[in-house]
Amino acid sequence: MSGTVVDGGLAAAGRVDHAAVARSSRAWGWWFVAEHRIRAMRSYVASAVIIGLGSPFLFLIGLGVGLGLLVDANQGSQGVDGVPYLVFLAPALAMAGAMQTSSQENTYGVFGGFKWFPMFFAMNGTPIGPAHIVLGFQVAVLVRVLVSLVAFVLVMMLFGIGDPLGALLLLPIGLLMATAVGFAVMSWVSTQTEDRGQLSFIERFVVVPLTLFSGTYFPLETLPAFLQWIGWISPLWHAAELGRAALYGAPLPAVMLLVHVGYLVLLAAVTCALSIRTFRKRLDK
């Protein structure tokens, strides 16, 4: 695997220095896993690029421009949150796209690594351990998420939506949210040993409801009080609020900034630990 350090490649006797290989794997195992996954993604890179470039256009034109005309006409000069609906909607759509991509990769990619193409077991038979696999896999997912986020930001700049520098801040915000979502999905999927259709539940009963009830298309406070709790526990709502503050300066008290960032970091850390624990149990049997 590229990047492996072998203290000169071959020992004097013409044999590989296995101790050096093991040391390198223990230090850089996460990157070897990420590299393997990124190379595997090449099989669907064309569709990923088309979706990554096409989705922002379709969503922003269909929802932002089409629906936005009706919303802005109804709201007058106030728009939504004091800005045109397209500006209000754009950062939340970018975050929703990142959430969906991270969720999909961590659903079928993780399950496949155990069941359909048991590469995780093969990796675990080397000096690469469960923690390397969990972290490396997530790094590879973030690479794909970054591509989709960059495409979304470029389209936003093309439409002249918000502040260009603020739009760039959507990249780290989206990656943080994708990390939290990715580890959360991974921590559950890694416990599943058979596919009886339950994997599709994540998209239907988690991703879609969170997209609808996280203040994506309208401010969260417009929902009935008994539904607002969905947004409070949703990584998407926290990321969307950060994105709106970055893109057009939506009011965000310092305490809420800490709450949004802290929630995403805490969720990522806890579910990362859970993922490593589950991977270790399954791979070390």
PDB file of C-alpha atoms in Angstrom:
ATOM      1  CA  MET A   1       0.000   0.000   0.000  1.00  0.00           C
ATOM      2  CA  SER A   2       1.428   3.390  -0.975  1.00  0.00           C
ATOM      3  CA  GLY A   3       3.007   5.461   1.746  1.00  0.00           C
ATOM      4  CA  THR A   4       4.350   2.480   3.708  1.00  0.00           C
ATOM      5  CA  VAL A   5       7.736   3.074   5.271  1.00  0.00           C
ATOM      6  CA  VAL A   6      10.105   0.099   5.098  1.00  0.00           C
ATOM      7  CA  ASP A   7      13.414   1.712   6.173  1.00  0.00           C
ATOM      8  CA  GLY A   8      14.811   1.814   2.680  1.00  0.00           C
ATOM      9  CA  GLY A   9      12.321  -0.590   1.108  1.00  0.00           C
ATOM     10  CA  LEU A  10      14.355  -3.790   1.330  1.00  0.00           C
ATOM     11  CA  ALA A  11      16.651  -4.937   4.081  1.00  0.00           C
ATOM     12  CA  ALA A  12      20.258  -5.734   3.291  1.00  0.00           C
ATOM     13  CA  ALA A  13      19.442  -9.416   2.909  1.00  0.00           C
ATOM     14  CA  GLY A  14      16.727  -8.585   0.377  1.00  0.00           C
ATOM     15  CA  ARG A  15      13.875  -9.106   2.823  1.00  0.00           C
ATOM     16  CA  VAL A  16      11.215  -6.602   3.857  1.00  0.00           C
ATOM     17  CA  ASP A  17      11.662  -5.112   7.293  1.00  0.00           C
ATOM     18  CA  HIS A  18       8.364  -6.331   8.718  1.00  0.00           C
ATOM     19  CA  ALA A  19       8.891  -4.548  12.018  1.00  0.00           C
ATOM     20  CA  ALA A  20       9.151  -1.232  10.195  1.00  0.00           C
ATOM     21  CA  VAL A  21       6.040  -2.036   8.182  1.00  0.00           C
ATOM     22  CA  ALA A  22       4.140  -2.812  11.387  1.00  0.00           C
ATOM     23  CA  ARG A  23       5.304   0.427  13.014  1.00  0.00           C
ATOM     24  CA  SER A  24       4.231   2.411   9.965  1.00  0.00           C
ATOM     25  CA  SER A  25       0.840   0.697   9.867  1.00  0.00           C
ATOM     26  CA  ARG A  26       0.214   1.434  13.517  1.00  0.00           C
ATOM     27  CA  ALA A  27       1.065   5.099  12.955  1.00  0.00           C
ATOM     28  CA  TRP A  28      -0.576   5.634   9.568  1.00  0.00           C
ATOM     29  CA  GLY A  29      -3.141   2.850   9.444  1.00  0.00           C
ATOM     30  CA  TRP A  30      -6.045   5.308   9.365  1.00  0.00           C
ATOM     31  CA  TRP A  31      -4.626   6.875   6.189  1.00  0.00           C
ATOM     32  CA  PHE A  32      -4.147   3.499   4.499  1.00  0.00           C
ATOM     33  CA  VAL A  33      -7.807   2.723   5.169  1.00  0.00           C
ATOM     34  CA  ALA A  34      -8.866   6.135   3.860  1.00  0.00           C
ATOM     35  CA  GLU A  35      -6.759   5.681   0.742  1.00  0.00           C
ATOM     36  CA  HIS A  36      -8.285   2.267   0.099  1.00  0.00           C
ATOM     37  CA  ARG A  37     -11.812   3.646   0.424  1.00  0.00           C
ATOM     38  CA  ILE A  38     -11.093   6.679  -1.751  1.00  0.00           C
ATOM     39  CA  ARG A  39      -9.724   4.402  -4.470  1.00  0.00           C
ATOM     40  CA  ALA A  40     -12.873   2.277  -4.210  1.00  0.00           C
ATOM     41  CA  MET A  41     -14.985   5.400  -4.746  1.00  0.00           C
ATOM     42  CA  ARG A  42     -13.495   5.774  -8.216  1.00  0.00           C
ATOM     43  CA  SER A  43     -16.012   3.195  -9.439  1.00  0.00           C
ATOM     44  CA  TYR A  44     -18.807   5.761  -9.048  1.00  0.00           C
ATOM     45  CA  VAL A  45     -16.892   9.018  -9.310  1.00  0.00           C
ATOM     46  CA  ALA A  46     -18.749  10.070 -12.482  1.00  0.00           C
ATOM     47  CA  SER A  47     -22.172   9.785 -10.872  1.00  0.00           C
ATOM     48  CA  ALA A  48     -20.897  11.472  -7.709  1.00  0.00           C
ATOM     49  CA  VAL A  49     -19.605  14.450  -9.700  1.00  0.00           C
ATOM     50  CA  ILE A  50     -22.818  14.755 -11.713  1.00  0.00           C
ATOM     51  CA  ILE A  51     -24.960  14.577  -8.580  1.00  0.00           C
ATOM     52  CA  GLY A  52     -22.633  16.946  -6.721  1.00  0.00           C
ATOM     53  CA  LEU A  53     -22.852  19.587  -9.450  1.00  0.00           C
ATOM     54  CA  GLY A  54     -26.449  19.011 -10.513  1.00  0.00           C
ATOM     55  CA  SER A  55     -28.151  18.894  -7.129  1.00  0.00           C
ATOM     56  CA  PRO A  56     -27.271  22.465  -6.089  1.00  0.00           C
ATOM     57  CA  PHE A  57     -28.628  23.844  -9.362  1.00  0.00           C
ATOM     58  CA  LEU A  58     -31.855  21.856  -9.136  1.00  0.00           C
ATOM     59  CA  PHE A  59     -32.517  22.595  -5.472  1.00  0.00           C
ATOM     60  CA  LEU A  60     -31.606  26.267  -5.593  1.00  0.00           C
ATOM     61  CA  ILE A  61     -33.556  26.914  -8.786  1.00  0.00           C
ATOM     62  CA  GLY A  62     -36.553  24.743  -7.894  1.00  0.00           C
ATOM     63  CA  LEU A  63     -36.907  25.633  -4.230  1.00  0.00           C
ATOM     64  CA  GLY A  64     -34.935  28.817  -3.818  1.00  0.00           C
ATOM     65  CA  VAL A  65     -35.987  30.637  -6.984  1.00  0.00           C
ATOM     66  CA  GLY A  66     -39.373  29.026  -7.684  1.00  0.00           C
ATOM     67  CA  LEU A  67     -40.743  28.729  -4.154  1.00  0.00           C
ATOM     68  CA  GLY A  68     -38.723  31.741  -3.090  1.00  0.00           C
ATOM     69  CA  LEU A  69     -40.681  34.008  -5.429  1.00  0.00           C
ATOM     70  CA  LEU A  70     -43.909  33.057  -3.673  1.00  0.00           C
ATOM     71  CA  VAL A  71     -42.446  33.359  -0.179  1.00  0.00           C
ATOM     72  CA  ASP A  72     -40.810  36.712  -0.838  1.00  0.00           C
ATOM     73  CA  ALA A  73     -43.966  38.051  -2.495  1.00  0.00           C
ATOM     74  CA  ASN A  74     -45.978  37.024   0.556  1.00  0.00           C
ATOM     75  CA  GLN A  75     -43.470  38.382   3.063  1.00  0.00           C
ATOM     76  CA  GLY A  76     -42.797  41.614   1.219  1.00  0.00           C
ATOM     77  CA  SER A  77     -39.415  43.275   1.695  1.00  0.00           C
ATOM     78  CA  GLN A  78     -38.738  41.340   4.911  1.00  0.00           C
ATOM     79  CA  GLY A  79     -38.250  37.966   3.246  1.00  0.00           C
ATOM     80  CA  VAL A  80     -37.403  35.249   5.781  1.00  0.00           C
ATOM     81  CA  ASP A  81     -35.076  36.056   8.662  1.00  0.00           C
ATOM     82  CA  GLY A  82     -34.639  39.477   7.105  1.00  0.00           C
ATOM     83  CA  VAL A  83     -33.161  38.158   3.834  1.00  0.00           C
ATOM     84  CA  PRO A  84     -34.583  36.772   0.563  1.00  0.00           C
ATOM     85  CA  TYR A  85     -35.807  33.207   0.888  1.00  0.00           C
ATOM     86  CA  LEU A  86     -33.088  31.907  -1.449  1.00  0.00           C
ATOM     87  CA  VAL A  87     -30.381  33.273   0.879  1.00  0.00           C
ATOM     88  CA  PHE A  88     -32.143  31.833   3.931  1.00  0.00           C
ATOM     89  CA  LEU A  89     -32.519  28.424   2.289  1.00  0.00           C
ATOM     90  CA  ALA A  90     -29.100  27.955   0.652  1.00  0.00           C
ATOM     91  CA  PRO A  91     -26.904  27.152   3.681  1.00  0.00           C
ATOM     92  CA  ALA A  92     -29.464  24.702   5.070  1.00  0.00           C
ATOM     93  CA  LEU A  93     -29.668  22.911   1.701  1.00  0.00           C
ATOM     94  CA  ALA A  94     -25.878  22.635   1.628  1.00  0.00           C
ATOM     95  CA  MET A  95     -25.894  21.095   5.103  1.00  0.00           C
ATOM     96  CA  ALA A  96     -28.766  18.761   4.206  1.00  0.00           C
ATOM     97  CA  GLY A  97     -26.839  17.516   1.184  1.00  0.00           C
ATOM     98  CA  ALA A  98     -23.753  16.877   3.306  1.00  0.00           C
ATOM     99  CA  MET A  99     -25.859  14.992   5.854  1.00  0.00           C
ATOM    100  CA  GLN A 100     -27.396  12.789   3.172  1.00  0.00           C
ATOM    101  CA  THR A 101     -24.044  11.968   1.570  1.00  0.00           C
ATOM    102  CA  SER A 102     -22.424  11.112   4.901  1.00  0.00           C
ATOM    103  CA  SER A 103     -25.397   8.991   5.926  1.00  0.00           C
ATOM    104  CA  GLN A 104     -25.461   7.008   2.685  1.00  0.00           C
ATOM    105  CA  GLU A 105     -21.735   6.290   2.704  1.00  0.00           C
ATOM    106  CA  ASN A 106     -21.817   5.181   6.325  1.00  0.00           C
ATOM    107  CA  THR A 107     -24.863   2.991   5.822  1.00  0.00           C
ATOM    108  CA  TYR A 108     -24.100   0.709   2.902  1.00  0.00           C
ATOM    109  CA  GLY A 109     -20.343   1.275   2.960  1.00  0.00           C
ATOM    110  CA  VAL A 110     -20.004   0.189   6.592  1.00  0.00           C
ATOM    111  CA  PHE A 111     -22.431  -2.722   6.302  1.00  0.00           C
ATOM    112  CA  GLY A 112     -20.723  -3.871   3.125  1.00  0.00           C
ATOM    113  CA  GLY A 113     -17.330  -3.749   4.800  1.00  0.00           C
ATOM    114  CA  PHE A 114     -18.548  -6.363   7.252  1.00  0.00           C
ATOM    115  CA  LYS A 115     -20.970  -8.406   5.168  1.00  0.00           C
ATOM    116  CA  TRP A 116     -20.900  -8.028   1.396  1.00  0.00           C
ATOM    117  CA  PHE A 117     -17.208  -7.237   0.868  1.00  0.00           C
ATOM    118  CA  PRO A 118     -15.638  -8.104   4.241  1.00  0.00           C
ATOM    119  CA  MET A 119     -12.606  -5.879   3.816  1.00  0.00           C
ATOM    120  CA  PHE A 120     -12.703  -4.825   7.476  1.00  0.00           C
ATOM    121  CA  PHE A 121     -11.805  -8.347   8.565  1.00  0.00           C
ATOM    122  CA  ALA A 122      -8.922  -8.426   6.095  1.00  0.00           C
ATOM    123  CA  MET A 123      -7.638  -5.077   7.359  1.00  0.00           C
ATOM    124  CA  ASN A 124      -7.891  -6.249  10.945  1.00  0.00           C
ATOM    125  CA  GLY A 125      -5.626  -9.182  10.074  1.00  0.00           C
ATOM    126  CA  THR A 126      -2.787  -6.675   9.606  1.00  0.00           C
ATOM    127  CA  PRO A 127      -1.273  -4.229  12.117  1.00  0.00           C
ATOM    128  CA  ILE A 128      -4.197  -1.941  11.215  1.00  0.00           C
ATOM    129  CA  GLY A 129      -6.690  -1.987  14.091  1.00  0.00           C
ATOM    130  CA  PRO A 130     -10.391  -1.178  14.575  1.00  0.00           C
ATOM    131  CA  ALA A 131      -9.716   2.458  15.490  1.00  0.00           C
ATOM    132  CA  HIS A 132      -7.702   2.902  12.282  1.00  0.00           C
ATOM    133  CA  ILE A 133     -10.563   1.440  10.243  1.00  0.00           C
ATOM    134  CA  VAL A 134     -13.208   3.634  11.866  1.00  0.00           C
ATOM    135  CA  LEU A 135     -11.218   6.849  11.538  1.00  0.00           C
ATOM    136  CA  GLY A 136      -9.871   6.105   8.075  1.00  0.00           C
ATOM    137  CA  PHE A 137     -13.264   5.209   6.693  1.00  0.00           C
ATOM    138  CA  GLN A 138     -14.695   8.457   8.040  1.00  0.00           C
ATOM    139  CA  VAL A 139     -11.863  10.485   6.499  1.00  0.00           C
ATOM    140  CA  ALA A 140     -12.685   8.990   3.106  1.00  0.00           C
ATOM    141  CA  VAL A 141     -16.361   9.856   3.559  1.00  0.00           C
ATOM    142  CA  LEU A 142     -15.412  13.436   4.389  1.00  0.00           C
ATOM    143  CA  VAL A 143     -13.457  13.670   1.131  1.00  0.00           C
ATOM    144  CA  ARG A 144     -16.626  12.884  -0.794  1.00  0.00           C
ATOM    145  CA  VAL A 145     -18.666  15.255   1.362  1.00  0.00           C
ATOM    146  CA  LEU A 146     -16.119  18.004   0.744  1.00  0.00           C
ATOM    147  CA  VAL A 147     -16.509  17.597  -3.015  1.00  0.00           C
ATOM    148  CA  SER A 148     -20.283  18.058  -2.770  1.00  0.00           C
ATOM    149  CA  LEU A 149     -19.909  21.028  -0.415  1.00  0.00           C
ATOM    150  CA  VAL A 150     -17.426  22.737  -2.722  1.00  0.00           C
ATOM    151  CA  ALA A 151     -19.842  22.267  -5.636  1.00  0.00           C
ATOM    152  CA  PHE A 152     -22.658  23.783  -3.581  1.00  0.00           C
ATOM    153  CA  VAL A 153     -20.541  26.759  -2.527  1.00  0.00           C
ATOM    154  CA  LEU A 154     -19.467  27.413  -6.124  1.00  0.00           C
ATOM    155  CA  VAL A 155     -23.082  27.391  -7.273  1.00  0.00           C
ATOM    156  CA  MET A 156     -24.005  29.779  -4.446  1.00  0.00           C
ATOM    157  CA  MET A 157     -21.253  32.143  -5.540  1.00  0.00           C
ATOM    158  CA  LEU A 158     -22.491  31.885  -9.117  1.00  0.00           C
ATOM    159  CA  PHE A 159     -25.981  32.870  -7.947  1.00  0.00           C
ATOM    160  CA  GLY A 160     -24.508  35.670  -5.833  1.00  0.00           C
ATOM    161  CA  ILE A 161     -25.995  34.234  -2.646  1.00  0.00           C
ATOM    162  CA  GLY A 162     -24.665  35.780   0.554  1.00  0.00           C
ATOM    163  CA  ASP A 163     -21.123  36.815   1.324  1.00  0.00           C
ATOM    164  CA  PRO A 164     -18.428  34.858  -0.607  1.00  0.00           C
ATOM    165  CA  LEU A 165     -16.169  34.583   2.432  1.00  0.00           C
ATOM    166  CA  GLY A 166     -19.117  33.473   4.519  1.00  0.00           C
ATOM    167  CA  ALA A 167     -19.938  30.851   1.902  1.00  0.00           C
ATOM    168  CA  LEU A 168     -16.448  29.391   2.311  1.00  0.00           C
ATOM    169  CA  LEU A 169     -17.126  28.950   6.027  1.00  0.00           C
ATOM    170  CA  LEU A 170     -19.849  26.498   5.072  1.00  0.00           C
ATOM    171  CA  LEU A 171     -17.090  24.015   4.213  1.00  0.00           C
ATOM    172  CA  PRO A 172     -15.745  23.441   7.762  1.00  0.00           C
ATOM    173  CA  ILE A 173     -19.267  23.664   9.203  1.00  0.00           C
ATOM    174  CA  GLY A 174     -20.516  21.025   6.780  1.00  0.00           C
ATOM    175  CA  LEU A 175     -17.543  18.747   7.444  1.00  0.00           C
ATOM    176  CA  LEU A 176     -18.087  18.979  11.203  1.00  0.00           C
ATOM    177  CA  MET A 177     -21.750  18.094  10.815  1.00  0.00           C
ATOM    178  CA  ALA A 178     -20.938  15.264   8.371  1.00  0.00           C
ATOM    179  CA  THR A 179     -18.484  13.861  10.909  1.00  0.00           C
ATOM    180  CA  ALA A 180     -21.121  13.854  13.646  1.00  0.00           C
ATOM    181  CA  VAL A 181     -23.741  12.300  11.368  1.00  0.00           C
ATOM    182  CA  GLY A 182     -21.266   9.808   9.921  1.00  0.00           C
ATOM    183  CA  PHE A 183     -20.101   8.429  13.240  1.00  0.00           C
ATOM    184  CA  ALA A 184     -23.691   8.339  14.534  1.00  0.00           C
ATOM    185  CA  VAL A 185     -24.834   6.254  11.559  1.00  0.00           C
ATOM    186  CA  MET A 186     -21.706   4.095  11.689  1.00  0.00           C
ATOM    187  CA  SER A 187     -22.198   3.341  15.386  1.00  0.00           C
ATOM    188  CA  TRP A 188     -25.604   1.813  14.624  1.00  0.00           C
ATOM    189  CA  VAL A 189     -24.911   0.163  11.282  1.00  0.00           C
ATOM    190  CA  SER A 190     -21.843  -1.609  12.688  1.00  0.00           C
ATOM    191  CA  THR A 191     -24.140  -3.476  15.097  1.00  0.00           C
ATOM    192  CA  GLN A 192     -26.243  -4.930  12.255  1.00  0.00           C
ATOM    193  CA  THR A 193     -25.278  -8.419  11.124  1.00  0.00           C
ATOM    194  CA  GLU A 194     -28.046  -9.045   8.559  1.00  0.00           C
ATOM    195  CA  ASP A 195     -29.828  -6.791   6.080  1.00  0.00           C
ATOM    196  CA  ARG A 196     -33.565  -7.306   6.398  1.00  0.00           C
ATOM    197  CA  GLY A 197     -34.454  -3.923   4.972  1.00  0.00           C
ATOM    198  CA  GLN A 198     -33.644  -2.008   8.139  1.00  0.00           C
ATOM    199  CA  LEU A 199     -30.764  -0.154   6.492  1.00  0.00           C
ATOM    200  CA  SER A 200     -33.226   1.837   4.412  1.00  0.00           C
ATOM    201  CA  PHE A 201     -34.839   3.072   7.645  1.00  0.00           C
ATOM    202  CA  ILE A 202     -32.014   5.565   8.123  1.00  0.00           C
ATOM    203  CA  GLU A 203     -32.876   7.409   4.934  1.00  0.00           C
ATOM    204  CA  ARG A 204     -36.641   7.170   5.330  1.00  0.00           C
ATOM    205  CA  PHE A 205     -37.105   7.645   9.055  1.00  0.00           C
ATOM    206  CA  VAL A 206     -34.030   9.642  10.079  1.00  0.00           C
ATOM    207  CA  VAL A 207     -32.570  11.679   7.210  1.00  0.00           C
ATOM    208  CA  VAL A 208     -35.877  12.743   5.635  1.00  0.00           C
ATOM    209  CA  PRO A 209     -37.596  13.701   8.930  1.00  0.00           C
ATOM    210  CA  LEU A 210     -34.532  15.610  10.096  1.00  0.00           C
ATOM    211  CA  THR A 211     -34.477  17.485   6.795  1.00  0.00           C
ATOM    212  CA  LEU A 212     -38.135  18.405   7.170  1.00  0.00           C
ATOM    213  CA  PHE A 213     -38.134  19.314  10.876  1.00  0.00           C
ATOM    214  CA  SER A 214     -34.731  20.960  11.381  1.00  0.00           C
ATOM    215  CA  GLY A 215     -35.598  24.457  10.237  1.00  0.00           C
ATOM    216  CA  THR A 216     -34.330  23.717   6.741  1.00  0.00           C
ATOM    217  CA  TYR A 217     -37.162  25.281   4.744  1.00  0.00           C
ATOM    218  CA  PHE A 218     -38.544  27.594   7.415  1.00  0.00           C
ATOM    219  CA  PRO A 219     -37.441  28.873  10.841  1.00  0.00           C
ATOM    220  CA  LEU A 220     -37.665  26.202  13.508  1.00  0.00           C
ATOM    221  CA  GLU A 221     -39.766  28.404  15.780  1.00  0.00           C
ATOM    222  CA  THR A 222     -42.624  28.344  13.256  1.00  0.00           C
ATOM    223  CA  LEU A 223     -43.176  24.654  14.060  1.00  0.00           C
ATOM    224  CA  PRO A 224     -45.569  23.653  16.848  1.00  0.00           C
ATOM    225  CA  ALA A 225     -43.783  23.419  20.184  1.00  0.00           C
ATOM    226  CA  PHE A 226     -44.244  19.643  20.362  1.00  0.00           C
ATOM    227  CA  LEU A 227     -42.186  19.238  17.146  1.00  0.00           C
ATOM    228  CA  GLN A 228     -39.395  21.714  17.827  1.00  0.00           C
ATOM    229  CA  TRP A 229     -37.457  19.175  19.936  1.00  0.00           C
ATOM    230  CA  ILE A 230     -36.621  17.314  16.711  1.00  0.00           C
ATOM    231  CA  GLY A 231     -34.625  20.311  15.578  1.00  0.00           C
ATOM    232  CA  TRP A 232     -32.907  20.708  18.923  1.00  0.00           C
ATOM    233  CA  ILE A 233     -31.404  17.209  18.737  1.00  0.00           C
ATOM    234  CA  SER A 234     -30.770  17.361  14.989  1.00  0.00           C
ATOM    235  CA  PRO A 235     -27.182  17.916  13.793  1.00  0.00           C
ATOM    236  CA  LEU A 236     -28.685  19.539  10.701  1.00  0.00           C
ATOM    237  CA  TRP A 237     -30.377  22.325  12.669  1.00  0.00           C
ATOM    238  CA  HIS A 238     -27.202  23.165  14.568  1.00  0.00           C
ATOM    239  CA  ALA A 239     -25.187  23.216  11.347  1.00  0.00           C
ATOM    240  CA  ALA A 240     -27.817  25.219   9.446  1.00  0.00           C
ATOM    241  CA  GLU A 241     -27.878  27.875  12.178  1.00  0.00           C
ATOM    242  CA  LEU A 242     -24.086  28.151  12.033  1.00  0.00           C
ATOM    243  CA  GLY A 243     -24.240  28.313   8.240  1.00  0.00           C
ATOM    244  CA  ARG A 244     -26.782  31.114   8.207  1.00  0.00           C
ATOM    245  CA  ALA A 245     -24.740  33.121  10.676  1.00  0.00           C
ATOM    246  CA  ALA A 246     -21.673  32.658   8.475  1.00  0.00           C
ATOM    247  CA  LEU A 247     -23.368  33.316   5.132  1.00  0.00           C
ATOM    248  CA  TYR A 248     -25.445  36.417   5.823  1.00  0.00           C
ATOM    249  CA  GLY A 249     -24.830  37.315   9.457  1.00  0.00           C
ATOM    250  CA  ALA A 250     -27.967  35.839  10.996  1.00  0.00           C
ATOM    251  CA  PRO A 251     -28.071  36.796  14.688  1.00  0.00           C
ATOM    252  CA  LEU A 252     -26.264  34.195  16.766  1.00  0.00           C
ATOM    253  CA  PRO A 253     -25.520  34.864  20.441  1.00  0.00           C
ATOM    254  CA  ALA A 254     -22.144  33.656  21.682  1.00  0.00           C
ATOM    255  CA  VAL A 255     -23.762  31.110  23.970  1.00  0.00           C
ATOM    256  CA  MET A 256     -25.668  29.583  21.048  1.00  0.00           C
ATOM    257  CA  LEU A 257     -22.484  29.468  18.990  1.00  0.00           C
ATOM    258  CA  LEU A 258     -20.941  27.363  21.741  1.00  0.00           C
ATOM    259  CA  VAL A 259     -24.079  25.209  21.957  1.00  0.00           C
ATOM    260  CA  HIS A 260     -24.144  24.503  18.207  1.00  0.00           C
ATOM    261  CA  VAL A 261     -20.445  23.722  17.889  1.00  0.00           C
ATOM    262  CA  GLY A 262     -20.303  21.865  21.211  1.00  0.00           C
ATOM    263  CA  TYR A 263     -23.268  19.659  20.328  1.00  0.00           C
ATOM    264  CA  LEU A 264     -21.736  18.606  17.004  1.00  0.00           C
ATOM    265  CA  VAL A 265     -18.318  17.946  18.556  1.00  0.00           C
ATOM    266  CA  LEU A 266     -19.806  15.985  21.458  1.00  0.00           C
ATOM    267  CA  LEU A 267     -22.011  13.899  19.159  1.00  0.00           C
ATOM    268  CA  ALA A 268     -19.046  13.107  16.925  1.00  0.00           C
ATOM    269  CA  ALA A 269     -16.809  12.163  19.863  1.00  0.00           C
ATOM    270  CA  VAL A 270     -19.358   9.930  21.612  1.00  0.00           C
ATOM    271  CA  THR A 271     -20.470   8.080  18.491  1.00  0.00           C
ATOM    272  CA  CYS A 272     -16.868   7.713  17.319  1.00  0.00           C
ATOM    273  CA  ALA A 273     -16.057   5.947  20.597  1.00  0.00           C
ATOM    274  CA  LEU A 274     -19.144   3.755  20.204  1.00  0.00           C
ATOM    275  CA  SER A 275     -18.147   2.874  16.647  1.00  0.00           C
ATOM    276  CA  ILE A 276     -14.640   1.862  17.670  1.00  0.00           C
ATOM    277  CA  ARG A 277     -16.049  -0.260  20.476  1.00  0.00           C
ATOM    278  CA  THR A 278     -18.455  -2.086  18.172  1.00  0.00           C
ATOM    279  CA  PHE A 279     -15.839  -2.583  15.455  1.00  0.00           C
ATOM    280  CA  ARG A 280     -13.442  -4.038  18.028  1.00  0.00           C
ATOM    281  CA  LYS A 281     -16.043  -6.492  19.287  1.00  0.00           C
ATOM    282  CA  ARG A 282     -16.941  -7.701  15.818  1.00  0.00           C
ATOM    283  CA  LEU A 283     -13.441  -7.840  14.369  1.00  0.00           C
ATOM    284  CA  ASP A 284     -11.666  -9.415  17.341  1.00  0.00           C
ATOM    285  CA  LYS A 285     -14.001 -12.403  17.654  1.00  0.00           C
TER     286      LYS A 285
END
